[in-house]
Amino acid sequence: MMYQQLPIIDLSAAERGPEARGLLHAQLHSAAHDVGFFQLVGHGVQQTEIERLTRVMREFFALPESERLAIDNVRSPHFRGYTRTGDERTGGRQDWRDQLDVGAERPARVPADGEPAYWWLQGPNQWPRSLPELREVALGWIDRLSGVADRLLRELLVSIGAPADFYAPIFGQGAHPHLKLVRYPGSAGDGADQGVGAHKDYGFLTLLLQDQVGGLQVEREDGLFHEVPPIPGAFVVNLGELLEVATQGYLVATNHRVVSPPGATERFSVPFFYNPRLDARIEPLVFPYASAAPGVTDDPANPLFAEYGFNELKGKLRAHPLVAERHHAGLLSPA
């Protein structure tokens, strides 16, 4: 079977009357239950906004390495800042990309005795001094896509017969969004093609803006990874593990990866992760298809926790070993 494209969902259909909204819900239901991935158009984000983000991102990666390393994420106990090529891991192997990690701009919270260690994830971002526009653009993008993701999540819940606002209490002002500005510099010198290894995201929804180079691949029903052809102006959306857990597997989180572009070709992408409060406990979703849910995928190497923050902390400690060793050695399990 050939997979030339993921389902294409037009979010603007929600505003075009009952018939159009009904079709939207049928398409969302199918995409989220059968695939776990789709392309989102009609989201309301303007091309001028996309172009500004893309321009500023490229300006950041064009800065001298010394300026990028001045905000190395190893300096941040909150896992914020710049990660050099090869310093992040997926599945224990190096990801051949460099990136800037940004979250909600909040004061640092050092966990007190008895408080969960995941509060280390809350804190300030690091910004390059010579590119002040980046702070405005990145934080603005977080706000903009949080709005899109909120609308999308509500329509998705309605599409499977659940209350639209079922998870509203765990988002809002206390939500824990995460933005990455990513550059894939081309193939690694050792010939490995892991831009980022196969994985599932551990939040609710991911909205990815990718350029026209390609390289994103999604695992489909045949067990193979298939290319996701870029669509200008569209977001590639995938469901995270929390939605799979919340629906006992009725909605699926799907493995995906990025293959490095050939030679010295650069690829840029901007994944945005729509995540709830760190202390949110994910209640099972009440919906009429629950009896048809197959159960959550069991992976002993990747246990899932009821409180969201523990899932993200687990992922950060694995993905950023240098940060973990410098700031959180006490949280690392003995090998």
mmCIF file of C-alpha atoms in Angstrom:
data_model
loop_
_atom_site.group_PDB
_atom_site.id
_atom_site.type_symbol
_atom_site.label_atom_id
_atom_site.label_comp_id
_atom_site.label_asym_id
_atom_site.label_seq_id
_atom_site.Cartn_x
_atom_site.Cartn_y
_atom_site.Cartn_z
ATOM 1 C CA MET A 1 0.000 0.000 0.000
ATOM 2 C CA MET A 2 1.294 3.464 -0.868
ATOM 3 C CA TYR A 3 0.820 6.328 1.584
ATOM 4 C CA GLN A 4 1.144 9.497 -0.439
ATOM 5 C CA GLN A 5 -0.415 11.755 2.149
ATOM 6 C CA LEU A 6 -1.823 12.023 5.638
ATOM 7 C CA PRO A 7 -5.457 13.072 6.126
ATOM 8 C CA ILE A 8 -5.930 16.811 5.541
ATOM 9 C CA ILE A 9 -8.165 18.528 8.088
ATOM 10 C CA ASP A 10 -9.601 22.024 7.550
ATOM 11 C CA LEU A 11 -10.211 23.546 10.988
ATOM 12 C CA SER A 12 -12.088 26.507 9.527
ATOM 13 C CA ALA A 13 -14.964 24.126 8.731
ATOM 14 C CA ALA A 14 -15.965 24.452 12.391
ATOM 15 C CA GLU A 15 -17.193 27.981 11.589
ATOM 16 C CA ARG A 16 -19.086 27.140 8.391
ATOM 17 C CA GLY A 17 -22.316 25.705 9.722
ATOM 18 C CA PRO A 18 -23.568 22.346 11.034
ATOM 19 C CA GLU A 19 -23.001 20.328 7.879
ATOM 20 C CA ALA A 20 -19.389 21.437 7.438
ATOM 21 C CA ARG A 21 -18.693 20.991 11.154
ATOM 22 C CA GLY A 22 -20.189 17.510 11.072
ATOM 23 C CA LEU A 23 -17.868 16.535 8.214
ATOM 24 C CA LEU A 24 -14.930 18.020 10.127
ATOM 25 C CA HIS A 25 -15.778 15.853 13.127
ATOM 26 C CA ALA A 26 -16.029 12.710 10.994
ATOM 27 C CA GLN A 27 -12.606 13.422 9.469
ATOM 28 C CA LEU A 28 -11.020 14.251 12.840
ATOM 29 C CA HIS A 29 -12.451 11.112 14.426
ATOM 30 C CA SER A 30 -11.063 8.909 11.672
ATOM 31 C CA ALA A 31 -7.638 10.582 11.593
ATOM 32 C CA ALA A 32 -7.169 10.496 15.360
ATOM 33 C CA HIS A 33 -8.449 6.937 15.805
ATOM 34 C CA ASP A 34 -6.900 5.312 12.740
ATOM 35 C CA VAL A 35 -3.669 7.234 12.127
ATOM 36 C CA GLY A 36 -2.782 9.575 14.990
ATOM 37 C CA PHE A 37 -1.398 12.080 12.443
ATOM 38 C CA PHE A 38 -2.894 14.583 10.025
ATOM 39 C CA GLN A 39 -2.182 17.832 8.199
ATOM 40 C CA LEU A 40 -4.038 20.867 9.544
ATOM 41 C CA VAL A 41 -5.102 23.740 7.292
ATOM 42 C CA GLY A 42 -7.633 26.507 7.869
ATOM 43 C CA HIS A 43 -6.032 27.193 11.262
ATOM 44 C CA GLY A 44 -6.006 30.980 10.920
ATOM 45 C CA VAL A 45 -2.244 31.532 11.240
ATOM 46 C CA GLN A 46 -1.293 33.937 8.479
ATOM 47 C CA GLN A 47 1.547 33.444 6.009
ATOM 48 C CA THR A 48 3.129 36.698 7.215
ATOM 49 C CA GLU A 49 3.334 35.251 10.729
ATOM 50 C CA ILE A 50 4.946 32.076 9.407
ATOM 51 C CA GLU A 51 7.447 34.042 7.326
ATOM 52 C CA ARG A 52 8.465 36.194 10.278
ATOM 53 C CA LEU A 53 9.046 33.178 12.497
ATOM 54 C CA THR A 54 11.036 31.441 9.759
ATOM 55 C CA ARG A 55 13.174 34.516 9.121
ATOM 56 C CA VAL A 56 14.045 35.059 12.776
ATOM 57 C CA MET A 57 14.766 31.350 13.268
ATOM 58 C CA ARG A 58 17.226 31.361 10.383
ATOM 59 C CA GLU A 59 18.841 34.509 11.801
ATOM 60 C CA PHE A 60 19.333 32.710 15.106
ATOM 61 C CA PHE A 61 21.086 29.736 13.527
ATOM 62 C CA ALA A 62 23.217 32.121 11.460
ATOM 63 C CA LEU A 63 24.614 33.707 14.632
ATOM 64 C CA PRO A 64 28.252 32.904 15.454
ATOM 65 C CA GLU A 65 28.547 29.669 17.371
ATOM 66 C CA SER A 66 29.932 31.535 20.371
ATOM 67 C CA GLU A 67 26.684 33.508 20.668
ATOM 68 C CA ARG A 68 24.570 30.382 20.475
ATOM 69 C CA LEU A 69 26.765 28.602 23.030
ATOM 70 C CA ALA A 70 26.375 31.565 25.383
ATOM 71 C CA ILE A 71 22.829 30.262 25.934
ATOM 72 C CA ASP A 72 23.749 26.552 25.940
ATOM 73 C CA ASN A 73 21.011 24.590 27.651
ATOM 74 C CA VAL A 74 23.644 22.973 29.879
ATOM 75 C CA ARG A 75 23.560 26.283 31.752
ATOM 76 C CA SER A 76 19.856 25.856 32.533
ATOM 77 C CA PRO A 77 18.463 23.454 35.168
ATOM 78 C CA HIS A 78 15.123 23.991 33.395
ATOM 79 C CA PHE A 79 16.316 22.433 30.100
ATOM 80 C CA ARG A 80 15.938 25.743 28.243
ATOM 81 C CA GLY A 81 18.303 27.176 25.652
ATOM 82 C CA TYR A 82 20.506 26.031 22.785
ATOM 83 C CA THR A 83 21.446 22.385 22.202
ATOM 84 C CA ARG A 84 24.451 21.682 20.021
ATOM 85 C CA THR A 85 24.258 19.152 17.207
ATOM 86 C CA GLY A 86 24.490 15.666 18.647
ATOM 87 C CA ASP A 87 23.866 16.633 22.280
ATOM 88 C CA GLU A 88 20.253 15.409 22.342
ATOM 89 C CA ARG A 89 19.409 11.704 22.378
ATOM 90 C CA THR A 90 16.439 9.659 21.197
ATOM 91 C CA GLY A 91 16.439 5.950 21.902
ATOM 92 C CA GLY A 92 19.935 6.325 23.334
ATOM 93 C CA ARG A 93 21.401 7.555 20.027
ATOM 94 C CA GLN A 94 22.510 11.026 18.973
ATOM 95 C CA ASP A 95 20.018 13.191 17.094
ATOM 96 C CA TRP A 96 21.842 15.004 14.302
ATOM 97 C CA ARG A 97 20.299 18.456 14.778
ATOM 98 C CA ASP A 98 20.749 21.588 16.839
ATOM 99 C CA GLN A 99 17.881 23.512 18.394
ATOM 100 C CA LEU A 100 16.582 26.163 20.753
ATOM 101 C CA ASP A 101 14.137 25.044 23.457
ATOM 102 C CA VAL A 102 11.616 27.629 24.683
ATOM 103 C CA GLY A 103 8.775 27.385 27.175
ATOM 104 C CA ALA A 104 6.399 29.654 29.052
ATOM 105 C CA GLU A 105 8.393 32.566 30.487
ATOM 106 C CA ARG A 106 8.027 32.072 34.243
ATOM 107 C CA PRO A 107 10.157 32.486 37.380
ATOM 108 C CA ALA A 108 12.313 29.532 38.322
ATOM 109 C CA ARG A 109 10.690 27.127 40.752
ATOM 110 C CA VAL A 110 13.118 25.049 42.771
ATOM 111 C CA PRO A 111 11.214 22.132 44.294
ATOM 112 C CA ALA A 112 11.008 22.304 48.058
ATOM 113 C CA ASP A 113 11.416 19.216 50.214
ATOM 114 C CA GLY A 114 8.580 16.867 49.469
ATOM 115 C CA GLU A 115 7.588 18.596 46.215
ATOM 116 C CA PRO A 116 7.776 16.716 42.896
ATOM 117 C CA ALA A 117 11.067 17.082 41.030
ATOM 118 C CA TYR A 118 9.214 18.036 37.848
ATOM 119 C CA TRP A 119 8.933 21.634 39.119
ATOM 120 C CA TRP A 120 12.518 22.028 37.910
ATOM 121 C CA LEU A 121 10.984 22.220 34.420
ATOM 122 C CA GLN A 122 9.442 25.613 35.210
ATOM 123 C CA GLY A 123 11.733 28.575 34.764
ATOM 124 C CA PRO A 124 13.027 31.357 32.513
ATOM 125 C CA ASN A 125 14.200 30.946 28.949
ATOM 126 C CA GLN A 126 17.610 31.919 27.603
ATOM 127 C CA TRP A 127 17.765 34.456 24.762
ATOM 128 C CA PRO A 128 20.606 35.658 22.493
ATOM 129 C CA ARG A 129 21.498 39.258 23.280
ATOM 130 C CA SER A 130 22.130 40.224 19.664
ATOM 131 C CA LEU A 131 18.700 39.045 18.425
ATOM 132 C CA PRO A 132 16.074 40.580 20.754
ATOM 133 C CA GLU A 133 13.302 40.016 18.188
ATOM 134 C CA LEU A 134 13.562 36.283 18.797
ATOM 135 C CA ARG A 135 12.027 36.541 22.270
ATOM 136 C CA GLU A 136 8.973 38.416 20.980
ATOM 137 C CA VAL A 137 8.462 36.091 18.031
ATOM 138 C CA ALA A 138 8.958 32.810 19.920
ATOM 139 C CA LEU A 139 6.710 33.722 22.859
ATOM 140 C CA GLY A 140 4.144 35.104 20.428
ATOM 141 C CA TRP A 141 4.186 31.816 18.512
ATOM 142 C CA ILE A 142 3.570 29.891 21.746
ATOM 143 C CA ASP A 143 0.518 32.054 22.463
ATOM 144 C CA ARG A 144 -0.724 31.826 18.885
ATOM 145 C CA LEU A 145 -0.444 28.058 18.607
ATOM 146 C CA SER A 146 -1.827 27.517 22.090
ATOM 147 C CA GLY A 147 -5.007 29.130 20.786
ATOM 148 C CA VAL A 148 -5.048 26.931 17.678
ATOM 149 C CA ALA A 149 -4.373 23.784 19.714
ATOM 150 C CA ASP A 150 -7.127 24.655 22.199
ATOM 151 C CA ARG A 151 -9.668 24.999 19.363
ATOM 152 C CA LEU A 152 -8.442 21.790 17.756
ATOM 153 C CA LEU A 153 -8.565 19.785 20.991
ATOM 154 C CA ARG A 154 -12.131 20.912 21.654
ATOM 155 C CA GLU A 155 -13.278 19.873 18.171
ATOM 156 C CA LEU A 156 -11.407 16.587 18.495
ATOM 157 C CA LEU A 157 -13.124 15.747 21.783
ATOM 158 C CA VAL A 158 -16.536 16.591 20.333
ATOM 159 C CA SER A 159 -15.762 14.395 17.312
ATOM 160 C CA ILE A 160 -15.648 11.300 19.547
ATOM 161 C CA GLY A 161 -18.667 12.320 21.614
ATOM 162 C CA ALA A 162 -16.830 13.791 24.611
ATOM 163 C CA PRO A 163 -17.462 17.199 26.251
ATOM 164 C CA ALA A 164 -15.460 19.897 24.471
ATOM 165 C CA ASP A 165 -14.184 21.377 27.737
ATOM 166 C CA PHE A 166 -13.385 18.094 29.518
ATOM 167 C CA TYR A 167 -9.676 18.963 29.814
ATOM 168 C CA ALA A 168 -9.993 22.758 30.031
ATOM 169 C CA PRO A 169 -9.138 22.821 33.782
ATOM 170 C CA ILE A 170 -5.660 21.372 33.220
ATOM 171 C CA PHE A 171 -4.646 23.934 30.602
ATOM 172 C CA GLY A 172 -5.244 27.697 30.827
ATOM 173 C CA GLN A 173 -2.680 29.989 32.490
ATOM 174 C CA GLY A 174 -0.842 27.128 34.159
ATOM 175 C CA ALA A 175 -0.269 25.065 31.012
ATOM 176 C CA HIS A 176 3.266 23.962 30.148
ATOM 177 C CA PRO A 177 3.731 24.551 26.392
ATOM 178 C CA HIS A 178 7.045 23.777 24.726
ATOM 179 C CA LEU A 179 8.502 25.167 21.496
ATOM 180 C CA LYS A 180 11.551 23.986 19.598
ATOM 181 C CA LEU A 181 13.309 25.839 16.799
ATOM 182 C CA VAL A 182 15.202 23.090 14.995
ATOM 183 C CA ARG A 183 17.874 22.911 12.319
ATOM 184 C CA TYR A 184 18.983 19.663 10.706
ATOM 185 C CA PRO A 185 22.402 20.482 9.203
ATOM 186 C CA GLY A 186 22.548 17.514 6.838
ATOM 187 C CA SER A 187 23.918 14.014 7.166
ATOM 188 C CA ALA A 188 26.187 13.129 10.077
ATOM 189 C CA GLY A 189 29.850 12.562 9.334
ATOM 190 C CA ASP A 190 29.598 8.893 10.341
ATOM 191 C CA GLY A 191 26.893 8.265 7.753
ATOM 192 C CA ALA A 192 24.097 7.862 10.276
ATOM 193 C CA ASP A 193 20.806 9.330 9.095
ATOM 194 C CA GLN A 194 19.065 9.852 12.471
ATOM 195 C CA GLY A 195 17.867 13.424 12.420
ATOM 196 C CA VAL A 196 15.677 12.388 15.336
ATOM 197 C CA GLY A 197 15.002 8.779 16.227
ATOM 198 C CA ALA A 198 11.642 7.027 16.242
ATOM 199 C CA HIS A 199 9.500 8.127 19.183
ATOM 200 C CA LYS A 200 6.058 9.164 20.372
ATOM 201 C CA ASP A 201 5.375 12.568 21.926
ATOM 202 C CA TYR A 202 4.285 12.480 25.549
ATOM 203 C CA GLY A 203 1.883 15.438 25.741
ATOM 204 C CA PHE A 204 -1.561 16.057 24.216
ATOM 205 C CA LEU A 205 -1.006 17.548 20.751
ATOM 206 C CA THR A 206 2.006 18.502 18.624
ATOM 207 C CA LEU A 207 1.708 21.079 15.825
ATOM 208 C CA LEU A 208 4.708 21.027 13.508
ATOM 209 C CA LEU A 209 5.667 23.642 10.953
ATOM 210 C CA GLN A 210 8.092 22.048 8.503
ATOM 211 C CA ASP A 211 9.895 23.524 5.531
ATOM 212 C CA GLN A 212 9.865 22.085 2.014
ATOM 213 C CA VAL A 213 12.934 19.870 2.382
ATOM 214 C CA GLY A 214 11.073 16.912 3.884
ATOM 215 C CA GLY A 215 12.389 14.075 6.018
ATOM 216 C CA LEU A 216 9.568 13.577 8.519
ATOM 217 C CA GLN A 217 8.358 9.971 8.457
ATOM 218 C CA VAL A 218 5.367 8.358 10.173
ATOM 219 C CA GLU A 219 4.890 4.674 10.953
ATOM 220 C CA ARG A 220 1.726 3.387 9.316
ATOM 221 C CA GLU A 221 -0.377 0.218 9.448
ATOM 222 C CA ASP A 222 2.126 -1.776 7.393
ATOM 223 C CA GLY A 223 4.824 -1.237 10.044
ATOM 224 C CA LEU A 224 6.950 0.885 7.706
ATOM 225 C CA PHE A 225 7.867 4.553 8.001
ATOM 226 C CA HIS A 226 6.411 6.728 5.242
ATOM 227 C CA GLU A 227 7.338 10.250 4.180
ATOM 228 C CA VAL A 228 5.087 13.170 5.079
ATOM 229 C CA PRO A 229 5.050 15.439 2.012
ATOM 230 C CA PRO A 230 5.226 19.098 3.103
ATOM 231 C CA ILE A 231 2.167 21.267 2.428
ATOM 232 C CA PRO A 232 2.942 25.013 2.466
ATOM 233 C CA GLY A 233 1.255 26.726 5.402
ATOM 234 C CA ALA A 234 -0.042 23.503 6.964
ATOM 235 C CA PHE A 235 0.781 22.143 10.402
ATOM 236 C CA VAL A 236 1.509 18.448 10.750
ATOM 237 C CA VAL A 237 -0.440 17.392 13.846
ATOM 238 C CA ASN A 238 0.136 14.299 15.907
ATOM 239 C CA LEU A 239 -1.472 13.031 19.086
ATOM 240 C CA GLY A 240 0.633 12.522 22.184
ATOM 241 C CA GLU A 241 0.664 9.642 24.625
ATOM 242 C CA LEU A 242 -1.568 11.441 27.119
ATOM 243 C CA LEU A 243 -4.506 11.299 24.696
ATOM 244 C CA GLU A 244 -3.861 7.610 24.094
ATOM 245 C CA VAL A 245 -3.849 7.006 27.855
ATOM 246 C CA ALA A 246 -6.934 9.176 28.404
ATOM 247 C CA THR A 247 -8.927 7.158 25.834
ATOM 248 C CA GLN A 248 -7.456 3.727 26.675
ATOM 249 C CA GLY A 249 -5.926 3.544 23.227
ATOM 250 C CA TYR A 250 -8.956 4.599 21.196
ATOM 251 C CA LEU A 251 -6.975 7.625 20.038
ATOM 252 C CA VAL A 252 -3.458 6.688 19.009
ATOM 253 C CA ALA A 253 -0.018 8.147 19.550
ATOM 254 C CA THR A 254 2.087 7.119 16.573
ATOM 255 C CA ASN A 255 5.806 6.534 16.157
ATOM 256 C CA HIS A 256 7.563 9.052 13.929
ATOM 257 C CA ARG A 257 11.109 10.083 13.101
ATOM 258 C CA VAL A 258 13.151 12.461 10.957
ATOM 259 C CA VAL A 259 15.722 11.256 8.456
ATOM 260 C CA SER A 260 18.568 13.710 7.965
ATOM 261 C CA PRO A 261 18.571 15.535 4.627
ATOM 262 C CA PRO A 262 21.289 14.426 2.212
ATOM 263 C CA GLY A 263 24.747 15.939 2.187
ATOM 264 C CA ALA A 264 24.950 19.454 3.595
ATOM 265 C CA THR A 265 21.292 20.310 2.911
ATOM 266 C CA GLU A 266 19.723 22.164 5.830
ATOM 267 C CA ARG A 267 16.192 21.443 7.060
ATOM 268 C CA PHE A 268 14.306 23.712 9.466
ATOM 269 C CA SER A 269 11.258 22.797 11.520
ATOM 270 C CA VAL A 270 9.275 24.244 14.412
ATOM 271 C CA PRO A 271 7.461 21.711 16.605
ATOM 272 C CA PHE A 272 5.055 23.100 19.202
ATOM 273 C CA PHE A 273 3.932 20.830 22.031
ATOM 274 C CA TYR A 274 0.572 21.575 23.655
ATOM 275 C CA ASN A 275 0.945 20.282 27.180
ATOM 276 C CA PRO A 276 -1.124 20.684 30.355
ATOM 277 C CA ARG A 277 -0.011 21.890 33.783
ATOM 278 C CA LEU A 278 2.923 19.969 35.200
ATOM 279 C CA ASP A 279 0.822 18.883 38.175
ATOM 280 C CA ALA A 280 -2.156 17.865 36.038
ATOM 281 C CA ARG A 281 -3.521 14.388 36.680
ATOM 282 C CA ILE A 282 -5.002 13.032 33.461
ATOM 283 C CA GLU A 283 -8.493 11.761 34.126
ATOM 284 C CA PRO A 284 -9.941 9.073 31.812
ATOM 285 C CA LEU A 285 -12.068 10.607 29.087
ATOM 286 C CA VAL A 286 -15.793 9.942 29.213
ATOM 287 C CA PHE A 287 -16.955 9.176 25.658
ATOM 288 C CA PRO A 288 -19.324 6.699 23.967
ATOM 289 C CA TYR A 289 -16.640 4.722 22.110
ATOM 290 C CA ALA A 290 -14.741 3.779 25.278
ATOM 291 C CA SER A 291 -15.969 0.184 25.086
ATOM 292 C CA ALA A 292 -14.209 -0.177 21.718
ATOM 293 C CA ALA A 293 -10.860 1.038 23.075
ATOM 294 C CA PRO A 294 -8.124 -1.601 22.712
ATOM 295 C CA GLY A 295 -6.053 -0.440 25.700
ATOM 296 C CA VAL A 296 -2.850 1.564 25.925
ATOM 297 C CA THR A 297 0.326 0.354 24.228
ATOM 298 C CA ASP A 298 2.494 -1.283 26.895
ATOM 299 C CA ASP A 299 6.170 -0.334 26.746
ATOM 300 C CA PRO A 300 8.148 -1.352 29.855
ATOM 301 C CA ALA A 301 10.989 0.940 28.765
ATOM 302 C CA ASN A 302 8.634 3.907 28.676
ATOM 303 C CA PRO A 303 6.286 3.873 31.692
ATOM 304 C CA LEU A 304 3.569 6.531 31.704
ATOM 305 C CA PHE A 305 2.578 8.409 34.840
ATOM 306 C CA ALA A 306 -0.745 9.898 35.917
ATOM 307 C CA GLU A 307 0.823 13.297 36.650
ATOM 308 C CA TYR A 308 1.985 14.937 33.439
ATOM 309 C CA GLY A 309 5.134 16.492 34.922
ATOM 310 C CA PHE A 310 6.728 13.138 35.683
ATOM 311 C CA ASN A 311 6.368 12.129 32.022
ATOM 312 C CA GLU A 312 8.081 15.251 30.764
ATOM 313 C CA LEU A 313 10.850 15.075 33.363
ATOM 314 C CA LYS A 314 11.530 11.448 32.407
ATOM 315 C CA GLY A 315 11.820 12.486 28.760
ATOM 316 C CA LYS A 316 14.083 15.459 29.459
ATOM 317 C CA LEU A 317 16.493 13.431 31.616
ATOM 318 C CA ARG A 318 16.835 10.849 28.840
ATOM 319 C CA ALA A 319 17.105 13.311 25.961
ATOM 320 C CA HIS A 320 19.536 15.777 27.562
ATOM 321 C CA PRO A 321 22.111 13.758 29.508
ATOM 322 C CA LEU A 322 24.557 16.663 29.829
ATOM 323 C CA VAL A 323 21.939 18.862 31.514
ATOM 324 C CA ALA A 324 20.850 15.938 33.680
ATOM 325 C CA GLU A 325 24.387 15.174 34.838
ATOM 326 C CA ARG A 326 25.195 18.802 35.611
ATOM 327 C CA HIS A 327 22.017 19.826 37.429
ATOM 328 C CA HIS A 328 20.046 16.709 38.328
ATOM 329 C CA ALA A 329 22.466 13.906 39.104
ATOM 330 C CA GLY A 330 20.333 12.940 42.077
ATOM 331 C CA LEU A 331 17.385 12.227 39.782
ATOM 332 C CA LEU A 332 19.236 9.795 37.531
ATOM 333 C CA SER A 333 18.609 6.113 38.092
ATOM 334 C CA PRO A 334 21.695 3.928 38.625
ATOM 335 C CA ALA A 335 22.606 2.114 35.417
#
